[in-house]
Amino acid sequence: MNDTDMAKAERNGEVNGILDGLVEKTEAITALVISRQGICLGQAGTAASLNSTALAALVAGMFSATKEVANIVGEDQFSILLQQGEKRHIHISLIGSSSMMVIVFEDYSRIGKVRLAARQAAGGLLDALEQGRRRKDEAVESLSVPDFKEYAMNLIDRIFVVGEDEDAPS
Amino acid sequence: MPHLDLENRQFIFKIVYFGPGMSGKTTNLLYIHRTLMEKYRGDMLVLDTEEERTLFFDFFPVSLGTVQGFSLKFHLYTIPGQVYYEASRRIILEGADGVVFVADSNTERLDDNLEMYRRMLDNLESYGVDPGSFPIVLQYNKRDFDDILPLGTLEEALELPDRIPVTSSVATTGRGVMQTLKIISKEVIRQFQPTAV
């Protein structure tokens, strides 16, 4: 990243800021960071038409399945996955051992740029994710766990409505 | 441990419906998806084969509301039950906060249920999870069939501890489905320890 990108990343709050810079540089439609468990950790670009929750779950599953394929052919894992479509393409790459970066782009001739930008952003994203983990620990410390549990239980009672003819647990 | 997304201020808990092939895992999820009000549920993904057997997983997110400034979400998954999809099952189970084991009550499926339950325990242990304290609900599905296992059969054969809640259901009609979801959700919240998120 250049200095401008770095400053932008700091302003926007780490992960999303870095992804903003990446989208700008590659003219991608969207860029996401997702966890290996299939949860979207950050996103940039114009992804209004994309269901990022579903995309994250599917891509994480796909990447993990590919790891099994890698093992079968004697590799530990494939660090990059590329899906080429007619109009849109997806570049997926690992960030450390527990996250991955997903870039959706249209002009396939930009694949070189996408690869380069993904590689350059990976280090910054890894640091940003680590910082995010530390901030999470602080946020969680401020949580009142008994209250959280009580409110959550109330929501479950209210929303997961059990019909009158349902069996009680034995 | 649930996922905490600080950027969007949300806690996400992952619940996996596990069990042998054709035991009714997808049917459970479809019923839940149909029953929940639209504002609480996201789109459902169903990845199945031409024979309608789950190929990879089914999935949909549930948003319950806000607790202490955080959105509370559950991500519901099923696994493919066929024996040869072991790798997929292991992948989907990773990071789970709770499991519903959907057993097929047909007498002839006893061994399949037992084998799949043991595989589930192995998978959990491979992720460093202690099944002894992990939220699990055992659901005896297909209670409307004629030749069914008596309740208690699996608990006895697997020597399950009393702490594991047991429900009976007919997922095709919805009987017992929301009850099961409610119990596993509460188990997950009850055991939530917000450290090392």
mmCIF file of N, CA and C in Angstrom, chain A residues 37-118:
data_model
loop_
_atom_site.group_PDB
_atom_site.id
_atom_site.type_symbol
_atom_site.label_atom_id
_atom_site.label_comp_id
_atom_site.label_asym_id
_atom_site.label_seq_id
_atom_site.Cartn_x
_atom_site.Cartn_y
_atom_site.Cartn_z
ATOM 1 N N GLN A 37 -14.675 -19.871 9.357
ATOM 2 C CA GLN A 37 -15.991 -20.372 9.766
ATOM 3 C C GLN A 37 -17.112 -19.798 8.907
ATOM 4 N N GLY A 38 -16.762 -18.966 7.923
ATOM 5 C CA GLY A 38 -17.777 -18.480 6.985
ATOM 6 C C GLY A 38 -18.479 -17.207 7.397
ATOM 7 N N ILE A 39 -17.800 -16.378 8.176
ATOM 8 C CA ILE A 39 -18.421 -15.127 8.610
ATOM 9 C C ILE A 39 -17.687 -13.949 7.986
ATOM 10 N N CYS A 40 -18.453 -12.992 7.494
ATOM 11 C CA CYS A 40 -17.873 -11.821 6.832
ATOM 12 C C CYS A 40 -17.261 -10.884 7.878
ATOM 13 N N LEU A 41 -15.958 -10.619 7.769
ATOM 14 C CA LEU A 41 -15.267 -9.793 8.758
ATOM 15 C C LEU A 41 -15.069 -8.357 8.287
ATOM 16 N N GLY A 42 -15.222 -8.139 6.983
ATOM 17 C CA GLY A 42 -15.045 -6.797 6.448
ATOM 18 C C GLY A 42 -15.420 -6.784 4.982
ATOM 19 N N GLN A 43 -15.798 -5.604 4.483
ATOM 20 C CA GLN A 43 -16.292 -5.552 3.107
ATOM 21 C C GLN A 43 -16.132 -4.146 2.556
ATOM 22 N N ALA A 44 -15.859 -4.069 1.258
ATOM 23 C CA ALA A 44 -15.791 -2.771 0.596
ATOM 24 C C ALA A 44 -16.293 -2.931 -0.826
ATOM 25 N N GLY A 45 -16.631 -1.812 -1.461
ATOM 26 C CA GLY A 45 -17.105 -1.858 -2.834
ATOM 27 C C GLY A 45 -18.615 -1.786 -2.911
ATOM 28 N N THR A 46 -19.120 -2.001 -4.111
ATOM 29 C CA THR A 46 -20.565 -1.910 -4.333
ATOM 30 C C THR A 46 -21.149 -3.300 -4.334
ATOM 31 N N ALA A 47 -21.479 -3.788 -3.177
ATOM 32 C CA ALA A 47 -21.930 -5.182 -3.074
ATOM 33 C C ALA A 47 -23.407 -5.271 -2.713
ATOM 34 N N ALA A 48 -24.138 -4.202 -3.016
ATOM 35 C CA ALA A 48 -25.539 -4.171 -2.591
ATOM 36 C C ALA A 48 -26.323 -5.365 -3.148
ATOM 37 N N SER A 49 -25.963 -5.793 -4.368
ATOM 38 C CA SER A 49 -26.736 -6.875 -4.984
ATOM 39 C C SER A 49 -26.232 -8.259 -4.546
ATOM 40 N N LEU A 50 -25.124 -8.295 -3.802
ATOM 41 C CA LEU A 50 -24.577 -9.586 -3.385
ATOM 42 C C LEU A 50 -24.989 -9.901 -1.955
ATOM 43 N N ASN A 51 -25.377 -11.126 -1.722
ATOM 44 C CA ASN A 51 -25.710 -11.562 -0.367
ATOM 45 C C ASN A 51 -24.397 -11.983 0.301
ATOM 46 N N SER A 52 -23.782 -11.055 1.030
ATOM 47 C CA SER A 52 -22.435 -11.325 1.551
ATOM 48 C C SER A 52 -22.444 -12.401 2.641
ATOM 49 N N THR A 53 -23.552 -12.520 3.370
ATOM 50 C CA THR A 53 -23.632 -13.557 4.412
ATOM 51 C C THR A 53 -23.567 -14.939 3.766
ATOM 52 N N ALA A 54 -24.370 -15.122 2.729
ATOM 53 C CA ALA A 54 -24.382 -16.416 2.033
ATOM 54 C C ALA A 54 -23.060 -16.643 1.305
ATOM 55 N N LEU A 55 -22.555 -15.582 0.687
ATOM 56 C CA LEU A 55 -21.292 -15.698 -0.057
ATOM 57 C C LEU A 55 -20.166 -16.152 0.883
ATOM 58 N N ALA A 56 -20.127 -15.561 2.073
ATOM 59 C CA ALA A 56 -19.072 -15.907 3.032
ATOM 60 C C ALA A 56 -19.179 -17.372 3.446
ATOM 61 N N ALA A 57 -20.404 -17.819 3.731
ATOM 62 C CA ALA A 57 -20.593 -19.220 4.150
ATOM 63 C C ALA A 57 -20.162 -20.178 3.040
ATOM 64 N N LEU A 58 -20.543 -19.847 1.811
ATOM 65 C CA LEU A 58 -20.227 -20.742 0.689
ATOM 66 C C LEU A 58 -18.734 -20.753 0.361
ATOM 67 N N VAL A 59 -18.139 -19.563 0.348
ATOM 68 C CA VAL A 59 -16.717 -19.494 -0.015
ATOM 69 C C VAL A 59 -15.868 -20.211 1.033
ATOM 70 N N ALA A 60 -16.223 -20.035 2.302
ATOM 71 C CA ALA A 60 -15.458 -20.711 3.356
ATOM 72 C C ALA A 60 -15.552 -22.226 3.184
ATOM 73 N N GLY A 61 -16.751 -22.703 2.879
ATOM 74 C CA GLY A 61 -16.924 -24.133 2.653
ATOM 75 C C GLY A 61 -16.132 -24.611 1.456
ATOM 76 N N MET A 62 -16.181 -23.805 0.405
ATOM 77 C CA MET A 62 -15.470 -24.153 -0.834
ATOM 78 C C MET A 62 -13.961 -24.218 -0.586
ATOM 79 N N PHE A 63 -13.471 -23.230 0.157
ATOM 80 C CA PHE A 63 -12.031 -23.182 0.399
ATOM 81 C C PHE A 63 -11.588 -24.376 1.250
ATOM 82 N N SER A 64 -12.409 -24.693 2.249
ATOM 83 C CA SER A 64 -12.052 -25.824 3.107
ATOM 84 C C SER A 64 -12.096 -27.133 2.332
ATOM 85 N N ALA A 65 -13.087 -27.254 1.451
ATOM 86 C CA ALA A 65 -13.178 -28.467 0.637
ATOM 87 C C ALA A 65 -11.950 -28.582 -0.264
ATOM 88 N N THR A 66 -11.506 -27.439 -0.764
ATOM 89 C CA THR A 66 -10.325 -27.451 -1.631
ATOM 90 C C THR A 66 -9.081 -27.861 -0.858
ATOM 91 N N LYS A 67 -9.074 -27.520 0.419
ATOM 92 C CA LYS A 67 -7.934 -27.949 1.260
ATOM 93 C C LYS A 67 -7.866 -29.476 1.313
ATOM 94 N N GLU A 68 -9.039 -30.094 1.390
ATOM 95 C CA GLU A 68 -9.078 -31.564 1.399
ATOM 96 C C GLU A 68 -8.558 -32.110 0.063
ATOM 97 N N VAL A 69 -8.943 -31.432 -1.023
ATOM 98 C CA VAL A 69 -8.449 -31.854 -2.341
ATOM 99 C C VAL A 69 -6.931 -31.723 -2.381
ATOM 100 N N ALA A 70 -6.426 -30.613 -1.838
ATOM 101 C CA ALA A 70 -4.973 -30.395 -1.812
ATOM 102 C C ALA A 70 -4.273 -31.535 -1.071
ATOM 103 N N ASN A 71 -4.868 -31.924 0.057
ATOM 104 C CA ASN A 71 -4.271 -33.011 0.839
ATOM 105 C C ASN A 71 -4.205 -34.302 0.034
ATOM 106 N N ILE A 72 -5.268 -34.546 -0.748
ATOM 107 C CA ILE A 72 -5.322 -35.789 -1.540
ATOM 108 C C ILE A 72 -4.190 -35.820 -2.571
ATOM 109 N N VAL A 73 -3.894 -34.642 -3.140
ATOM 110 C CA VAL A 73 -2.834 -34.618 -4.157
ATOM 111 C C VAL A 73 -1.458 -34.298 -3.565
ATOM 112 N N GLY A 74 -1.372 -34.326 -2.221
ATOM 113 C CA GLY A 74 -0.066 -34.191 -1.584
ATOM 114 C C GLY A 74 0.361 -32.775 -1.278
ATOM 115 N N GLU A 75 -0.582 -31.830 -1.323
ATOM 116 C CA GLU A 75 -0.282 -30.445 -0.930
ATOM 117 C C GLU A 75 -0.908 -30.181 0.423
ATOM 118 N N ASP A 76 -0.331 -29.248 1.176
ATOM 119 C CA ASP A 76 -0.945 -28.895 2.452
ATOM 120 C C ASP A 76 -2.226 -28.110 2.190
ATOM 121 N N GLN A 77 -2.135 -27.120 1.309
ATOM 122 C CA GLN A 77 -3.322 -26.368 0.888
ATOM 123 C C GLN A 77 -3.000 -25.574 -0.373
ATOM 124 N N PHE A 78 -4.049 -25.152 -1.085
ATOM 125 C CA PHE A 78 -3.872 -24.225 -2.205
ATOM 126 C C PHE A 78 -4.121 -22.832 -1.649
ATOM 127 N N SER A 79 -3.163 -21.942 -1.839
ATOM 128 C CA SER A 79 -3.312 -20.633 -1.195
ATOM 129 C C SER A 79 -4.190 -19.678 -1.993
ATOM 130 N N ILE A 80 -4.411 -19.994 -3.278
ATOM 131 C CA ILE A 80 -5.253 -19.120 -4.107
ATOM 132 C C ILE A 80 -6.281 -19.958 -4.866
ATOM 133 N N LEU A 81 -7.497 -19.451 -4.927
ATOM 134 C CA LEU A 81 -8.539 -20.070 -5.759
ATOM 135 C C LEU A 81 -9.042 -19.018 -6.723
ATOM 136 N N LEU A 82 -9.228 -19.409 -7.966
ATOM 137 C CA LEU A 82 -9.730 -18.454 -8.944
ATOM 138 C C LEU A 82 -10.936 -19.064 -9.654
ATOM 139 N N GLN A 83 -12.047 -18.363 -9.616
ATOM 140 C CA GLN A 83 -13.255 -18.830 -10.299
ATOM 141 C C GLN A 83 -13.505 -17.870 -11.458
ATOM 142 N N GLN A 84 -13.471 -18.414 -12.688
ATOM 143 C CA GLN A 84 -13.650 -17.553 -13.852
ATOM 144 C C GLN A 84 -15.047 -17.740 -14.425
ATOM 145 N N GLY A 85 -15.814 -16.668 -14.500
ATOM 146 C CA GLY A 85 -17.152 -16.727 -15.080
ATOM 147 C C GLY A 85 -17.176 -16.040 -16.428
ATOM 148 N N GLU A 86 -18.373 -15.834 -16.972
ATOM 149 C CA GLU A 86 -18.464 -15.133 -18.257
ATOM 150 C C GLU A 86 -18.241 -13.642 -18.074
ATOM 151 N N LYS A 87 -18.884 -13.102 -17.022
ATOM 152 C CA LYS A 87 -18.759 -11.658 -16.798
ATOM 153 C C LYS A 87 -18.029 -11.333 -15.504
ATOM 154 N N ARG A 88 -18.229 -12.184 -14.509
ATOM 155 C CA ARG A 88 -17.642 -11.888 -13.211
ATOM 156 C C ARG A 88 -16.715 -13.016 -12.755
ATOM 157 N N HIS A 89 -15.720 -12.659 -12.023
ATOM 158 C CA HIS A 89 -14.715 -13.625 -11.581
ATOM 159 C C HIS A 89 -14.439 -13.420 -10.090
ATOM 160 N N ILE A 90 -13.994 -14.472 -9.448
ATOM 161 C CA ILE A 90 -13.687 -14.367 -8.017
ATOM 162 C C ILE A 90 -12.276 -14.840 -7.752
ATOM 163 N N HIS A 91 -11.535 -14.016 -7.047
ATOM 164 C CA HIS A 91 -10.177 -14.367 -6.637
ATOM 165 C C HIS A 91 -10.201 -14.532 -5.114
ATOM 166 N N ILE A 92 -9.810 -15.711 -4.637
ATOM 167 C CA ILE A 92 -9.830 -15.974 -3.199
ATOM 168 C C ILE A 92 -8.418 -16.328 -2.756
ATOM 169 N N SER A 93 -7.967 -15.697 -1.698
ATOM 170 C CA SER A 93 -6.619 -16.011 -1.212
ATOM 171 C C SER A 93 -6.618 -16.063 0.311
ATOM 172 N N LEU A 94 -5.730 -16.864 0.827
ATOM 173 C CA LEU A 94 -5.629 -17.023 2.283
ATOM 174 C C LEU A 94 -4.958 -15.813 2.917
ATOM 175 N N ILE A 95 -5.453 -15.444 4.101
ATOM 176 C CA ILE A 95 -4.758 -14.444 4.921
ATOM 177 C C ILE A 95 -4.433 -15.154 6.220
ATOM 178 N N GLY A 96 -3.184 -15.495 6.407
ATOM 179 C CA GLY A 96 -2.817 -16.268 7.596
ATOM 180 C C GLY A 96 -3.493 -17.629 7.548
ATOM 181 N N SER A 97 -3.823 -18.158 8.731
ATOM 182 C CA SER A 97 -4.370 -19.515 8.752
ATOM 183 C C SER A 97 -5.875 -19.539 8.999
ATOM 184 N N SER A 98 -6.462 -18.390 9.338
ATOM 185 C CA SER A 98 -7.876 -18.470 9.705
ATOM 186 C C SER A 98 -8.801 -17.514 8.969
ATOM 187 N N SER A 99 -8.292 -16.801 7.972
ATOM 188 C CA SER A 99 -9.159 -15.887 7.213
ATOM 189 C C SER A 99 -8.813 -15.954 5.736
ATOM 190 N N MET A 100 -9.700 -15.412 4.925
ATOM 191 C CA MET A 100 -9.409 -15.335 3.493
ATOM 192 C C MET A 100 -9.994 -14.065 2.895
ATOM 193 N N MET A 101 -9.389 -13.657 1.798
ATOM 194 C CA MET A 101 -9.811 -12.443 1.108
ATOM 195 C C MET A 101 -10.509 -12.842 -0.186
ATOM 196 N N VAL A 102 -11.654 -12.239 -0.437
ATOM 197 C CA VAL A 102 -12.431 -12.553 -1.636
ATOM 198 C C VAL A 102 -12.559 -11.273 -2.461
ATOM 199 N N ILE A 103 -12.152 -11.341 -3.717
ATOM 200 C CA ILE A 103 -12.270 -10.162 -4.589
ATOM 201 C C ILE A 103 -13.141 -10.549 -5.787
ATOM 202 N N VAL A 104 -14.237 -9.822 -5.956
ATOM 203 C CA VAL A 104 -15.120 -10.067 -7.112
ATOM 204 C C VAL A 104 -14.852 -8.953 -8.119
ATOM 205 N N PHE A 105 -14.489 -9.342 -9.341
ATOM 206 C CA PHE A 105 -14.160 -8.326 -10.348
ATOM 207 C C PHE A 105 -14.711 -8.732 -11.715
ATOM 208 N N GLU A 106 -14.753 -7.756 -12.641
ATOM 209 C CA GLU A 106 -15.379 -8.042 -13.937
ATOM 210 C C GLU A 106 -14.408 -8.191 -15.098
ATOM 211 N N ASP A 107 -13.480 -7.279 -15.235
ATOM 212 C CA ASP A 107 -12.583 -7.307 -16.389
ATOM 213 C C ASP A 107 -11.455 -8.318 -16.129
ATOM 214 N N TYR A 108 -11.502 -9.455 -16.835
ATOM 215 C CA TYR A 108 -10.538 -10.518 -16.521
ATOM 216 C C TYR A 108 -9.100 -10.121 -16.852
ATOM 217 N N SER A 109 -8.951 -9.138 -17.736
ATOM 218 C CA SER A 109 -7.587 -8.723 -18.078
ATOM 219 C C SER A 109 -6.907 -8.068 -16.870
ATOM 220 N N ARG A 110 -7.685 -7.788 -15.835
ATOM 221 C CA ARG A 110 -7.116 -7.180 -14.622
ATOM 222 C C ARG A 110 -6.624 -8.230 -13.618
ATOM 223 N N ILE A 111 -6.647 -9.475 -14.001
ATOM 224 C CA ILE A 111 -6.298 -10.532 -13.051
ATOM 225 C C ILE A 111 -4.917 -10.336 -12.431
ATOM 226 N N GLY A 112 -3.971 -9.841 -13.250
ATOM 227 C CA GLY A 112 -2.617 -9.615 -12.731
ATOM 228 C C GLY A 112 -2.632 -8.567 -11.624
ATOM 229 N N LYS A 113 -3.379 -7.509 -11.881
ATOM 230 C CA LYS A 113 -3.490 -6.420 -10.917
ATOM 231 C C LYS A 113 -4.169 -6.907 -9.625
ATOM 232 N N VAL A 114 -5.193 -7.741 -9.828
ATOM 233 C CA VAL A 114 -5.934 -8.269 -8.673
ATOM 234 C C VAL A 114 -5.012 -9.124 -7.817
ATOM 235 N N ARG A 115 -4.260 -9.991 -8.462
ATOM 236 C CA ARG A 115 -3.325 -10.857 -7.725
ATOM 237 C C ARG A 115 -2.311 -10.046 -6.936
ATOM 238 N N LEU A 116 -1.749 -9.059 -7.624
ATOM 239 C CA LEU A 116 -0.726 -8.228 -6.989
ATOM 240 C C LEU A 116 -1.321 -7.468 -5.808
ATOM 241 N N ALA A 117 -2.474 -6.869 -6.018
ATOM 242 C CA ALA A 117 -3.106 -6.078 -4.951
ATOM 243 C C ALA A 117 -3.466 -6.974 -3.763
ATOM 244 N N ALA A 118 -3.933 -8.185 -4.072
ATOM 245 C CA ALA A 118 -4.301 -9.118 -2.997
ATOM 246 C C ALA A 118 -3.069 -9.467 -2.169
#
